Coordinates of C-alpha atoms and ligand atoms in Angstrom, one line a residue:
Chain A
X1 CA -21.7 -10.4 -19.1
X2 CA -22.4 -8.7 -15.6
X3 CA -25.4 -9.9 -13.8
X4 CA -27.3 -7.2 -12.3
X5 CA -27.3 -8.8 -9.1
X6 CA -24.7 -10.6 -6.8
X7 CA -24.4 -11.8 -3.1
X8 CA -21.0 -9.8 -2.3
X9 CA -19.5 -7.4 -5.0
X10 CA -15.5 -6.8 -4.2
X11 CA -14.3 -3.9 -5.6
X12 CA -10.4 -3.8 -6.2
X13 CA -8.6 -6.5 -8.0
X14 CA -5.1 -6.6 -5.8
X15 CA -4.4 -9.1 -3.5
X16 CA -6.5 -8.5 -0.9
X17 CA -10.0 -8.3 -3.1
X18 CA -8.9 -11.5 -4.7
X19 CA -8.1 -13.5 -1.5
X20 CA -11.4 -12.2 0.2
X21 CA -13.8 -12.8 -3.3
X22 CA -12.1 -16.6 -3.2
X23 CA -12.7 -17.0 0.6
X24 CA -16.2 -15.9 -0.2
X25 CA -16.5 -17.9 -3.6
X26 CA -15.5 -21.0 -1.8
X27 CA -18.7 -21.4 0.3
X28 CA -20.8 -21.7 -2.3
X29 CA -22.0 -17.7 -2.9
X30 CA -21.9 -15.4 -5.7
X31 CA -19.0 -13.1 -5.9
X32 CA -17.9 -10.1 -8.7
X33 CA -14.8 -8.3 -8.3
X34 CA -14.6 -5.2 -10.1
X35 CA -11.2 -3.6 -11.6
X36 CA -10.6 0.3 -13.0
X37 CA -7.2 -1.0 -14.7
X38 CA -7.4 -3.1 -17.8
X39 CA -5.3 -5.5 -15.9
X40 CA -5.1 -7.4 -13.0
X41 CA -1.4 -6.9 -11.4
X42 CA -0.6 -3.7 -13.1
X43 CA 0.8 -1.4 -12.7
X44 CA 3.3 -2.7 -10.0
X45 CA 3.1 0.1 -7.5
X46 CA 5.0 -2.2 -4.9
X47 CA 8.4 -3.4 -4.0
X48 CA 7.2 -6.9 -3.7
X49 CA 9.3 -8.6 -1.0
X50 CA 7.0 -10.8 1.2
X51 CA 7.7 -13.3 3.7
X52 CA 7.4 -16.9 2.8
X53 CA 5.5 -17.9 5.8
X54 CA 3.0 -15.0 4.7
X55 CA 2.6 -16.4 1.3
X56 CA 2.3 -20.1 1.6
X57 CA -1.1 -20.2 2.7
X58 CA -2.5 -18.4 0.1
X59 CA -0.9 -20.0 -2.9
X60 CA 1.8 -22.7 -3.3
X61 CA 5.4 -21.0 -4.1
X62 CA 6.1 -21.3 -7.5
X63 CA 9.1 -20.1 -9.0
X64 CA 6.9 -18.6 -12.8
X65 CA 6.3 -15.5 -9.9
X66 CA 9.5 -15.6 -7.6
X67 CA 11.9 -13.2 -8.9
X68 CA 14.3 -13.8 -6.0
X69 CA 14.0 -16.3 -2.6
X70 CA 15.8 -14.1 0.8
X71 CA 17.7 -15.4 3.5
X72 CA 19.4 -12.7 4.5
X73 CA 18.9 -8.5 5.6
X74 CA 21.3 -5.9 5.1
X75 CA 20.7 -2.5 7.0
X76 CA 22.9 0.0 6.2
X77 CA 23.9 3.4 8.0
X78 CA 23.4 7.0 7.2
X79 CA 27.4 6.4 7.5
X80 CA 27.5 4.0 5.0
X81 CA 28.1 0.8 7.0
X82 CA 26.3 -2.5 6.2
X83 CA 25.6 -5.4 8.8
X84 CA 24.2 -8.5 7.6
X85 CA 21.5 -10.9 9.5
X86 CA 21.5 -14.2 7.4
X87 CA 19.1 -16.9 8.3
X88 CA 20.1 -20.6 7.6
X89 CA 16.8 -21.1 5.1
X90 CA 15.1 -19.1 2.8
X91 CA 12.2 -17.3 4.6
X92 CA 11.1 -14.7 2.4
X93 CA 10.8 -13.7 -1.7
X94 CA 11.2 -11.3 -4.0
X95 CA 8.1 -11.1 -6.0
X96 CA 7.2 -11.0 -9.8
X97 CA 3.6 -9.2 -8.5
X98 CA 2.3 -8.5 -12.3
X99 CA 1.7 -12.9 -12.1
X100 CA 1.5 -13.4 -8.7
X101 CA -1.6 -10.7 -8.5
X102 CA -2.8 -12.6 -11.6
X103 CA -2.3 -16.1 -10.3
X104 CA -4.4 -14.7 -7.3
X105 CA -7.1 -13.7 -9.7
X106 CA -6.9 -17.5 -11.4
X107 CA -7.6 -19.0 -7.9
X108 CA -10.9 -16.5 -7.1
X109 CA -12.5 -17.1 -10.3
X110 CA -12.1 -21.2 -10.3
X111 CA -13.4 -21.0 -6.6
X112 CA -16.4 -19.6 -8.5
X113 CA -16.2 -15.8 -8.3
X114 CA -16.4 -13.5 -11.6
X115 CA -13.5 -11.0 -12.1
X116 CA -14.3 -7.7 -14.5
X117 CA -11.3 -5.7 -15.4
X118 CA -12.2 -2.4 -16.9
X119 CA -15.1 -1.3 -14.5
X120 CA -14.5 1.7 -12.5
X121 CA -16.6 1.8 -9.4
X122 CA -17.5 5.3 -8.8
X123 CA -20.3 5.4 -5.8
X124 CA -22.3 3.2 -3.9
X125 CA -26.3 2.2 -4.2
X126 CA -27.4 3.3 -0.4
X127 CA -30.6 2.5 1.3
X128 CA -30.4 5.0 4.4
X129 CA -27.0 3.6 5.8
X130 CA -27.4 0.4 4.3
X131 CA -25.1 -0.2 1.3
X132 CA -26.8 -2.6 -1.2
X133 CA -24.3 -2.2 -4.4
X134 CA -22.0 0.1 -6.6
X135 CA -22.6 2.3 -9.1
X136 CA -20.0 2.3 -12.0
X137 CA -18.8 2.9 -15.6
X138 CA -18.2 0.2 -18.1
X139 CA -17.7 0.5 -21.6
X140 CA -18.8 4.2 -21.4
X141 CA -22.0 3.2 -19.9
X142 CA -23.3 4.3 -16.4
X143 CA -24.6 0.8 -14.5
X144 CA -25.6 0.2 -10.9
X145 CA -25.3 -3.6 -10.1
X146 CA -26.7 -4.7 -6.2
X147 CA -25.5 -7.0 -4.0
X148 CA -26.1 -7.3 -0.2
X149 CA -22.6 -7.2 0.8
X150 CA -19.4 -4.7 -1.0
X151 CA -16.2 -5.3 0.0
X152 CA -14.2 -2.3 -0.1
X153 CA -10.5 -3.3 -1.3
X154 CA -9.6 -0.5 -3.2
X155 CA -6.3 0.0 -2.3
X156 CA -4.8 3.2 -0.6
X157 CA -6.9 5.4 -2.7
X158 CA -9.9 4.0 -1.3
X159 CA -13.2 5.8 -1.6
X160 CA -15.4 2.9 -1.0
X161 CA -15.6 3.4 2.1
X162 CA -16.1 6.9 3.0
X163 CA -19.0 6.3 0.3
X164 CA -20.5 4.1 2.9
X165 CA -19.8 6.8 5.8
X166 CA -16.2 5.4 7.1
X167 CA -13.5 8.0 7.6
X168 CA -10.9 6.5 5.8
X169 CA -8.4 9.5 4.9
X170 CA -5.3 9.4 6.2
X171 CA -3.0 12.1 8.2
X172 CA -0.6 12.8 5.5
X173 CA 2.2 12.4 8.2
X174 CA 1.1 8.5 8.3
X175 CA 1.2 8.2 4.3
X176 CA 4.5 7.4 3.0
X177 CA 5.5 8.8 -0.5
X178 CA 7.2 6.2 -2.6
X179 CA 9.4 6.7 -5.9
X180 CA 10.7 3.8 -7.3
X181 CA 12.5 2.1 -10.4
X182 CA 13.3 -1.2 -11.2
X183 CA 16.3 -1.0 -12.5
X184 CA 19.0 -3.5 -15.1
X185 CA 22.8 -3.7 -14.0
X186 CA 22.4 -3.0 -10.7
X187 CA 25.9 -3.5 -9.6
X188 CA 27.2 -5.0 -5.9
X189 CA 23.9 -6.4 -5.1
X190 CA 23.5 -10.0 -3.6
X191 CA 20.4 -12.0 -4.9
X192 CA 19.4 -13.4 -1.5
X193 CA 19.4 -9.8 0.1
X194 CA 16.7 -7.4 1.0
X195 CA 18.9 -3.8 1.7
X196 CA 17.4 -1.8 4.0
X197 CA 19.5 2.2 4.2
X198 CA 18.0 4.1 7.5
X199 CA 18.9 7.7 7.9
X200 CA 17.5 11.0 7.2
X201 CA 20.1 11.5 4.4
X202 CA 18.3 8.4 2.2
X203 CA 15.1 8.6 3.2
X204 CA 13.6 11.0 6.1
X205 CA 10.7 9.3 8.0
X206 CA 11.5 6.2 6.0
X207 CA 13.9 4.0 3.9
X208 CA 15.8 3.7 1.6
X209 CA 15.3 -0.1 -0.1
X210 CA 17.0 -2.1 -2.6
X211 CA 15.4 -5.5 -3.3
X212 CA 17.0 -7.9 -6.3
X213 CA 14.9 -9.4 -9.0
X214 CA 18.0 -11.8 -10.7
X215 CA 19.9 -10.7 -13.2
X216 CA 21.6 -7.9 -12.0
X217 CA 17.9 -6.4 -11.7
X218 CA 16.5 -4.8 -8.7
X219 CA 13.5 -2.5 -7.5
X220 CA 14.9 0.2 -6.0
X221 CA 13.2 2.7 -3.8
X222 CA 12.0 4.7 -1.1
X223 CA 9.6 6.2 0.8
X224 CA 8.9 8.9 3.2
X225 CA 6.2 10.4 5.6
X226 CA 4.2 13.1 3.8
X227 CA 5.8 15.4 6.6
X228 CA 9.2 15.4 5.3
X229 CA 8.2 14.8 1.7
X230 CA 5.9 17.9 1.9
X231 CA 10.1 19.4 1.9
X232 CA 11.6 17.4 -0.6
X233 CA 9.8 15.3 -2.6
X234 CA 10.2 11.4 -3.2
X235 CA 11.4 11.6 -6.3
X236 CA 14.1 14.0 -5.6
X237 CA 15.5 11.6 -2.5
X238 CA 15.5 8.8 -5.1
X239 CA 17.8 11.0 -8.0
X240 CA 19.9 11.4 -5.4
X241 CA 20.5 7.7 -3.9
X242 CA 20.5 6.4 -8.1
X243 CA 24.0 8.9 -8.8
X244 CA 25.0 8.0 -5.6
X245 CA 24.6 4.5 -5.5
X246 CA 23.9 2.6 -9.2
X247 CA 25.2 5.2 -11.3
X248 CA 25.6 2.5 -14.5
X249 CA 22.3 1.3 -13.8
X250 CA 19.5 1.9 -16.1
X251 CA 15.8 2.6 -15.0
X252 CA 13.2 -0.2 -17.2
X253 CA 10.4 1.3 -14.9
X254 CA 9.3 4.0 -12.6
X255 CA 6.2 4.4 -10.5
X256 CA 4.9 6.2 -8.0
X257 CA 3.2 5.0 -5.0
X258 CA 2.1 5.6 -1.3
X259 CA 2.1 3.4 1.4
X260 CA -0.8 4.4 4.4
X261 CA 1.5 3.5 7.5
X262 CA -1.4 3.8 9.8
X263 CA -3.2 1.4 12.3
X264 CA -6.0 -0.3 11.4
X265 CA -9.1 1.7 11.1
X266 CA -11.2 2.0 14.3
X267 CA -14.4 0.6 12.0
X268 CA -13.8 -1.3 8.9
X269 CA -17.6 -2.9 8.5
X270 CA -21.0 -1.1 8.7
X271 CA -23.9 -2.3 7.2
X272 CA -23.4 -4.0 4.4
X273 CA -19.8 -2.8 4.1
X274 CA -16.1 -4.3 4.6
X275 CA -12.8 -2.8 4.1
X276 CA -9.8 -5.0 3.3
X277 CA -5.7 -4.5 2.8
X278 CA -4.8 -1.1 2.0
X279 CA -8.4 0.3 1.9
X280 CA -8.8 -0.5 5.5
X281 CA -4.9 0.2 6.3
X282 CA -4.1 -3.1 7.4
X283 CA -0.7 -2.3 6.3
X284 CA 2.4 -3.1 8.7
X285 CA 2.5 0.3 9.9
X286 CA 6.8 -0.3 10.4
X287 CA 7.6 -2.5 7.8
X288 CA 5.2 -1.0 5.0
X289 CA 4.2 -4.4 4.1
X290 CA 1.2 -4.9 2.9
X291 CA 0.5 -7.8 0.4
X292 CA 0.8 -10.1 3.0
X293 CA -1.7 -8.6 5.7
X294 CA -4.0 -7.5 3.0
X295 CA -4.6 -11.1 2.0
X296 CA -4.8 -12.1 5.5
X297 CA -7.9 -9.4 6.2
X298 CA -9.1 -10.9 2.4
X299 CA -9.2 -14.3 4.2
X300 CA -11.1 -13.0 7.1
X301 CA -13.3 -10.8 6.0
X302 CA -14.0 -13.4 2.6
X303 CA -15.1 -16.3 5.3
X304 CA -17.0 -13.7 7.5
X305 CA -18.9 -12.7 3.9
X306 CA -19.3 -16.1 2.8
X307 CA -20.8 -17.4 6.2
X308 CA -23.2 -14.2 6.3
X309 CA -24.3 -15.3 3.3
X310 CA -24.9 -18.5 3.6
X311 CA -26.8 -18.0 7.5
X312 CA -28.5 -15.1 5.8
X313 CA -27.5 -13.1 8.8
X314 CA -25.5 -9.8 7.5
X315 CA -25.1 -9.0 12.1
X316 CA -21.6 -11.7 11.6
X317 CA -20.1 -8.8 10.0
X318 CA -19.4 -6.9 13.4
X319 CA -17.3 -9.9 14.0
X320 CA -14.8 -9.0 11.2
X321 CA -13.0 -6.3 13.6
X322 CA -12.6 -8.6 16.1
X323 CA -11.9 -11.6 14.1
X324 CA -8.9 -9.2 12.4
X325 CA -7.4 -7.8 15.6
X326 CA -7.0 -11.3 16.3
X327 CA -5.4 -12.1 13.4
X328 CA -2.8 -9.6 12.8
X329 CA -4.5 -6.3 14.1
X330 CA -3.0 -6.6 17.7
X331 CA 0.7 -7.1 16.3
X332 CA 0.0 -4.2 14.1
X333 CA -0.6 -2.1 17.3
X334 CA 2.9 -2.9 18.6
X335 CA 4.4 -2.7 14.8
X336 CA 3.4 1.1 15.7
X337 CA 5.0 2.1 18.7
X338 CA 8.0 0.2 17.2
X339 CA 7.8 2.7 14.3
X340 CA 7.8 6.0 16.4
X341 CA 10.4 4.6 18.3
X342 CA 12.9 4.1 15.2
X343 CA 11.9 7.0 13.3
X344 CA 12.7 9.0 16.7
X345 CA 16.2 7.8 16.0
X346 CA 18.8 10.5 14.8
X347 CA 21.5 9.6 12.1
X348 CA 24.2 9.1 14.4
X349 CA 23.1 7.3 16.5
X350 CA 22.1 4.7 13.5
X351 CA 25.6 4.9 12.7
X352 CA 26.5 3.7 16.7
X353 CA 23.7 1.2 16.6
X354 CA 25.1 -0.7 13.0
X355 CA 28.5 -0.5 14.4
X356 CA 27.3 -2.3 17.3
X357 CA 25.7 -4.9 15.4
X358 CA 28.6 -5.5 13.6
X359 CA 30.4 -6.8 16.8
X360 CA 27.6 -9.6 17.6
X361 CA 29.0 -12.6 15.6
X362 CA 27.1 -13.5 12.9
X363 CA 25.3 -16.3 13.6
X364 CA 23.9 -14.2 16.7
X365 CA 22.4 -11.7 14.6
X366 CA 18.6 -11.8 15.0
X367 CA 16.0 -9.0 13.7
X368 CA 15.2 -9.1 17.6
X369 CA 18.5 -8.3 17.9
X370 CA 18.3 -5.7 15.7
X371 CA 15.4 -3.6 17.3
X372 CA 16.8 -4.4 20.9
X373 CA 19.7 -2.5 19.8
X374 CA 17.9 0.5 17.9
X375 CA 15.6 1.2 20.8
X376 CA 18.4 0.4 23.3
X377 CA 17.2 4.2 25.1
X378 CA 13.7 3.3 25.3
X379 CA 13.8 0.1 27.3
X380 CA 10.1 0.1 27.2
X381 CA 9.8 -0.9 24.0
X382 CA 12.2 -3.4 24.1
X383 CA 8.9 -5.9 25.7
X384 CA 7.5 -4.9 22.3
X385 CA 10.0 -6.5 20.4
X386 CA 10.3 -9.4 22.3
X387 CA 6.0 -9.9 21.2
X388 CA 6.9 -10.0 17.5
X389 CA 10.1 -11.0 16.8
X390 CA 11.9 -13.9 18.5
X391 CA 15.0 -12.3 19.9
Chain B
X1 CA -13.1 32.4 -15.0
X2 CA -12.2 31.0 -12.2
X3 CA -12.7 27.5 -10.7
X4 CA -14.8 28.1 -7.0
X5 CA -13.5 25.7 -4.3
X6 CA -15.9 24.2 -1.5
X7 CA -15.4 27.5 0.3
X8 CA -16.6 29.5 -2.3
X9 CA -12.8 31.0 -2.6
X10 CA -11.2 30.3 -5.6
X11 CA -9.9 26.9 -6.2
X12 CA -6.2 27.2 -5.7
X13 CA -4.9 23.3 -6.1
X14 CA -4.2 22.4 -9.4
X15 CA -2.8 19.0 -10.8
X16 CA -0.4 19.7 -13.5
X17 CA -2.1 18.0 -17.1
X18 CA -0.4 15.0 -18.3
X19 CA 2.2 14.7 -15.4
X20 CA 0.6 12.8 -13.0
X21 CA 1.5 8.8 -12.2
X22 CA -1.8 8.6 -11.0
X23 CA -0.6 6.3 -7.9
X24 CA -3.1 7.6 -5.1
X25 CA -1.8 9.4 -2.5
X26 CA -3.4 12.4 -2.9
X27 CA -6.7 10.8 -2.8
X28 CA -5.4 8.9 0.6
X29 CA -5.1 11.9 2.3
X30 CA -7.1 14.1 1.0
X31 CA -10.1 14.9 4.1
X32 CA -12.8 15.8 1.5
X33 CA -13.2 13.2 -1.1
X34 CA -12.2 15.8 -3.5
X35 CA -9.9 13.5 -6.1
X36 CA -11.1 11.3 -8.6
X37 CA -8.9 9.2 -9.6
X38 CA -9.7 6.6 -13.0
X39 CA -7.2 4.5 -14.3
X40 CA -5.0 7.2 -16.0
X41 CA -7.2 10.0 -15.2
X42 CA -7.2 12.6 -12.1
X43 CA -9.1 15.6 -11.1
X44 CA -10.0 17.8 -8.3
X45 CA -13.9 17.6 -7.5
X46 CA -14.5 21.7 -6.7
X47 CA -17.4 22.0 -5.2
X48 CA -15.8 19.5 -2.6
X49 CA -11.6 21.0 -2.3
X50 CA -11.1 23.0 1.0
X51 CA -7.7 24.1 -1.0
X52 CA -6.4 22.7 2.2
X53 CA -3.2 21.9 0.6
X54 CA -2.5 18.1 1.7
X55 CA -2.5 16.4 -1.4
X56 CA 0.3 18.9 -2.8
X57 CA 2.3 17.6 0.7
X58 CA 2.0 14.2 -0.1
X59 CA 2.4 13.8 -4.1
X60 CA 5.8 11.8 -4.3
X61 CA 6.4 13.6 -7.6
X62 CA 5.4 17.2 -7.0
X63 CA 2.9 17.4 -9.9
X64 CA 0.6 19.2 -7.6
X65 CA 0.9 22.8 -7.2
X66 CA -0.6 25.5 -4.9
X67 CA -1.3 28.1 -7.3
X68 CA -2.3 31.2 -5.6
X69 CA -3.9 33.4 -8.1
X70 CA -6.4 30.7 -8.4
X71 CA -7.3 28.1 -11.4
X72 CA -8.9 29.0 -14.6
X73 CA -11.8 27.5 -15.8
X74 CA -9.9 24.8 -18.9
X75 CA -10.8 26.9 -21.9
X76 CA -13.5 25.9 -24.5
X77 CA -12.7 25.9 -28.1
Ligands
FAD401 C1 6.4 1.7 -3.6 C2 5.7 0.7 -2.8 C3 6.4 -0.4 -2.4 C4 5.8 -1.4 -1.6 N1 6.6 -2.5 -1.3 C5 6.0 -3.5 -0.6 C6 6.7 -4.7 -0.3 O1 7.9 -4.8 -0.6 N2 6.1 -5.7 0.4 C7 4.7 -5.6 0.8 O2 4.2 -6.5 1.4 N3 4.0 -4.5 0.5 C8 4.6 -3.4 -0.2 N4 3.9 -2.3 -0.5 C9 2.5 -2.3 -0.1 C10 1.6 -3.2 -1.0 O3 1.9 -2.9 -2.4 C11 0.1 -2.9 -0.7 O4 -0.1 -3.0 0.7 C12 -0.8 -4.0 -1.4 O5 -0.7 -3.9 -2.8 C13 -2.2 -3.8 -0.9 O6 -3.0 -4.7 -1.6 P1 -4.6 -4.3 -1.8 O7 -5.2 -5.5 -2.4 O8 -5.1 -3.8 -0.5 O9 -4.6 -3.0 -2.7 P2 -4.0 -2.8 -4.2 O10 -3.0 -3.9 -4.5 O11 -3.6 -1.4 -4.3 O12 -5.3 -3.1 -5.1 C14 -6.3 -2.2 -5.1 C15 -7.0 -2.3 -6.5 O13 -8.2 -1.6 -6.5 C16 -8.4 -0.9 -7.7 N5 -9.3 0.2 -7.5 C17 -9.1 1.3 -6.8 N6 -10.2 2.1 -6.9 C18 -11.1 1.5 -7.7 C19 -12.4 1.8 -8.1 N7 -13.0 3.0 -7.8 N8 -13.1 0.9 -8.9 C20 -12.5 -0.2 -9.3 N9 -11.2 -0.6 -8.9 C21 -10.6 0.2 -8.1 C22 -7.0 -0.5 -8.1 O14 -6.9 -0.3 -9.4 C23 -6.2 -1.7 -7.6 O15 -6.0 -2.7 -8.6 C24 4.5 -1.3 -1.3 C25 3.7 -0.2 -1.7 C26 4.3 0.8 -2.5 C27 3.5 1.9 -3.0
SF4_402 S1 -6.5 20.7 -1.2 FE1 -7.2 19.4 0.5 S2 -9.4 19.2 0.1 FE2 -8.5 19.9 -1.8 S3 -8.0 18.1 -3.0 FE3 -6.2 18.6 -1.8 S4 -6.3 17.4 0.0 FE4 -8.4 17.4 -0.9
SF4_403 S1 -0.1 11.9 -5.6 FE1 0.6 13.0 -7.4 S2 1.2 11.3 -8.8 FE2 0.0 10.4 -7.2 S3 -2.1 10.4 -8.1 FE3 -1.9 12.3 -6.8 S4 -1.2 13.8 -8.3 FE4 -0.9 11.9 -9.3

């Protein structure tokens, strides 16, 4: 049963509200995490390809949630062209998120926090400013339940957060539309490839992605800023590419989803308030990627929780901005300026860029590489590069 | 009857029944708080829609439509 009272209540069961409630459960305080789904992990709104190095110190690899381990990254041109950037070791996965999410949820509750599925948060308890628990439904029944600290990890649909007072909406230009399937007999598709189609003619203000699962089964998808999508929709972009592209294939699911390709918010504590992973759009504003910066800010903003908690001092949580800038916020900033640059980029000249990553041999093929290349006309964002990717 | 909108126009979004995917995209852009979004439930909060129209831009499967002559008030039998 729910107690009416907790030290930090986390609302959102994804992988961000699970890493931060076991961050916090590990020191020693009392942690519930709230769910609206009846599960933990599903639906799979999510592509789930992750880097390794971004999963391993969160949970040891196992393969009961790896659906497919990635060495190498096909991008492929509005002209249809493909170049290939192989890396000698496997260095990222394909995820089976429906156990990983719920593997993630094992670890938090035996660190000692409680997980409720089933509980749909739907406003905050507020003492002026001060936030000092949620208000929900459970089992048909209104509740309040207090707690000095909520962490907001609600995902992109947060409300949370503008509950407490923090603007959290998103332009609709920054929020990208996704339509995807995963999909059975997916022909012409390597296992150890993550395909990557850039051009307006796949997926304007976007990609185009197809990520293998084993078996001849992939997630295949896209997803593109609410200004182009706002003229074609998602789902029509996605009809297209399927005729064009895996006509034998047959869709096993579909599911809609949006990505919030933004920076960081400006605040994402107040009092008694945190925002973590999608909810406080610690998303890689180029990449998408999210599951792996959203348990990074659970981390960080879980020990930040915990350590308030246990010093009684609720002032450490100014430090989580900070503390996440650190982290991963500051490369975030430079994943943006990256993202204007390539999404500046017309269709042909993605078609000169591939063709001229075709001529580097192989083994010389870098991601760096890659971006050097693309933003070849904008030499000032070539410095950029060189911060986040080894070239 | 017609459904009022925060501006005391007529509210003019309206979320198609039983089509939605209820993935949350709407309810990240939307400026006003005006979704509520459940588990397999969605709806526009009136009294808070500016009919503003950025929800309907970024839905990735166009099951929200601008409807101009306005929403009616669901029927009760
Ligand atoms: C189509 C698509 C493809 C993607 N592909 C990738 C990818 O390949 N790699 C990658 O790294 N990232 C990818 N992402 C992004 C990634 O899925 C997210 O960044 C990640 O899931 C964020 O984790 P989170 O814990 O912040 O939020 P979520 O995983 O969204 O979890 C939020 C949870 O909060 C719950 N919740 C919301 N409101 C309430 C409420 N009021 N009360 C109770 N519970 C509530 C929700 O039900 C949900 O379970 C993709 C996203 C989409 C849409
Ligand atoms: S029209 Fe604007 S205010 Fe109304 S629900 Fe849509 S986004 Fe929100
Ligand atoms: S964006 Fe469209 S599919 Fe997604 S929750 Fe809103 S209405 Fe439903």
């Amino acid at each position: 049963m729910l107690k009416s009272q907790y030290d930090i209540i986390v609302v959102g069961a994804g992988p961000a509200g699970t890493v931060a409630a076991r961050f916090a459960a590990m020191q020693g305080v009392d942690v519930l995490v709230l769910e609206k789904d009846r599960d933990v992990g599903y639906p799979v709104r999510c592509a789930e390809a992750i880097s390794k190095r971004n999963v391993v110190p969160f949970i040891e690899p196992n393969d009961k949630w790896i659906a497919a381990k990635i060495n190498k990254y096909a991008f492929v041109s509005p002209n249809g062209e493909e170049v290939v950037i192989e890396f000698d070791e496997v260095n990222g996965y394909v995820l089976e998120r429906r156990i990983f999410d719920y593997e993630l949820g094992r670890l938090a509750s035996e660190a000692g926090a409680k997980i409720q599925t089933r509980v749909y948060v739907n406003g905050l308890i507020l003492e002026g400013e001060k936030v000092c628990g949620v208000k929900a439904e459970f089992q048909g029944k209104q509740i309040e339940i207090r707690s000095k600290i909520v962490i907001g990890a609600d995902g992109v649909e947060s409300r949370v957060g503008r509950w407490a007072g923090i603007k959290t909406h998103i332009d609709y230009r920054d929020m990208e539309s996704c339509f995807q399937v995963t999909a059975a007999n997916v022909d012409n598709v390597d296992p150890g490839t993550l395909y990557f189609y850039l051009g307006t003619n796949y997926a304007p203000g976007g990609y185009f992605w197809v990520f293998p699962k084993g078996d001849k089964l992939a997630n295949i998808g896209l997803g593109i800023s609410g200004g182009d999508n706002k003229k074609r929709s998602a789902l029509s972009f996605l009809n297209d590419n399927m005729k064009k592209f895996f006509p034998n294939a047959s869709v096993l699911t579909q599911i809609a989803g949006g990505v919030p390709c933004a920076l960081t918010l400006e605040r994402i504590s107040g009092d008694g308030i945190m925002l973590v992973g999608d909810a406080a759009r610690q998303v890689n504003p180029l990449t998408g990627g999210g599951i792996g910066s959203g348990m990074i800010g659970g981390r960080v903003a879980g020990e930040i929780a915990g350590e308030a908690i246990r010093k009684n001092n609720l002032q450490l949580l100014d430090n989580y901005h900070n503390a996440w800038m650190k982290e991963r916020g500051k490369s975030h900033l430079i994943f943006d300026k990256l993202k204007e640059g390539i999404f500046n980029i017309s269709d042909d000249e993605f078609n000169d860029i591939i063709k001229k990553l075709k001529k580097i041999p192989k083994e010389k093929r870098t991601l760096g590489k890659f971006f050097v290349t693309a933003l070849a006309k904008k030499p000032s964002l070539i410095v950029d590069v060189a911060k986040v990717y080894v070239v | 009857m017609y459904r009022i909108a925060k501006t005391g126009q007529k509210l003019m979004i309206e979320i198609l029944p039983d089509k939605c995917d209820f993935c949350g995209c709407c309810v990240g852009v939307c400026p006003e708080d005006a979704i509520e979004l459940k588990e397999a439930e969605i709806r526009i909060i009136d009294e808070l829609c500016t009919n503003c129209s950025k929800c309907i831009w970024a839905c990735p499967i166009e099951v929200i439509v601008f409807n101009k002559d306005g929403v009616l008030k669901e029927a009760i039998y």
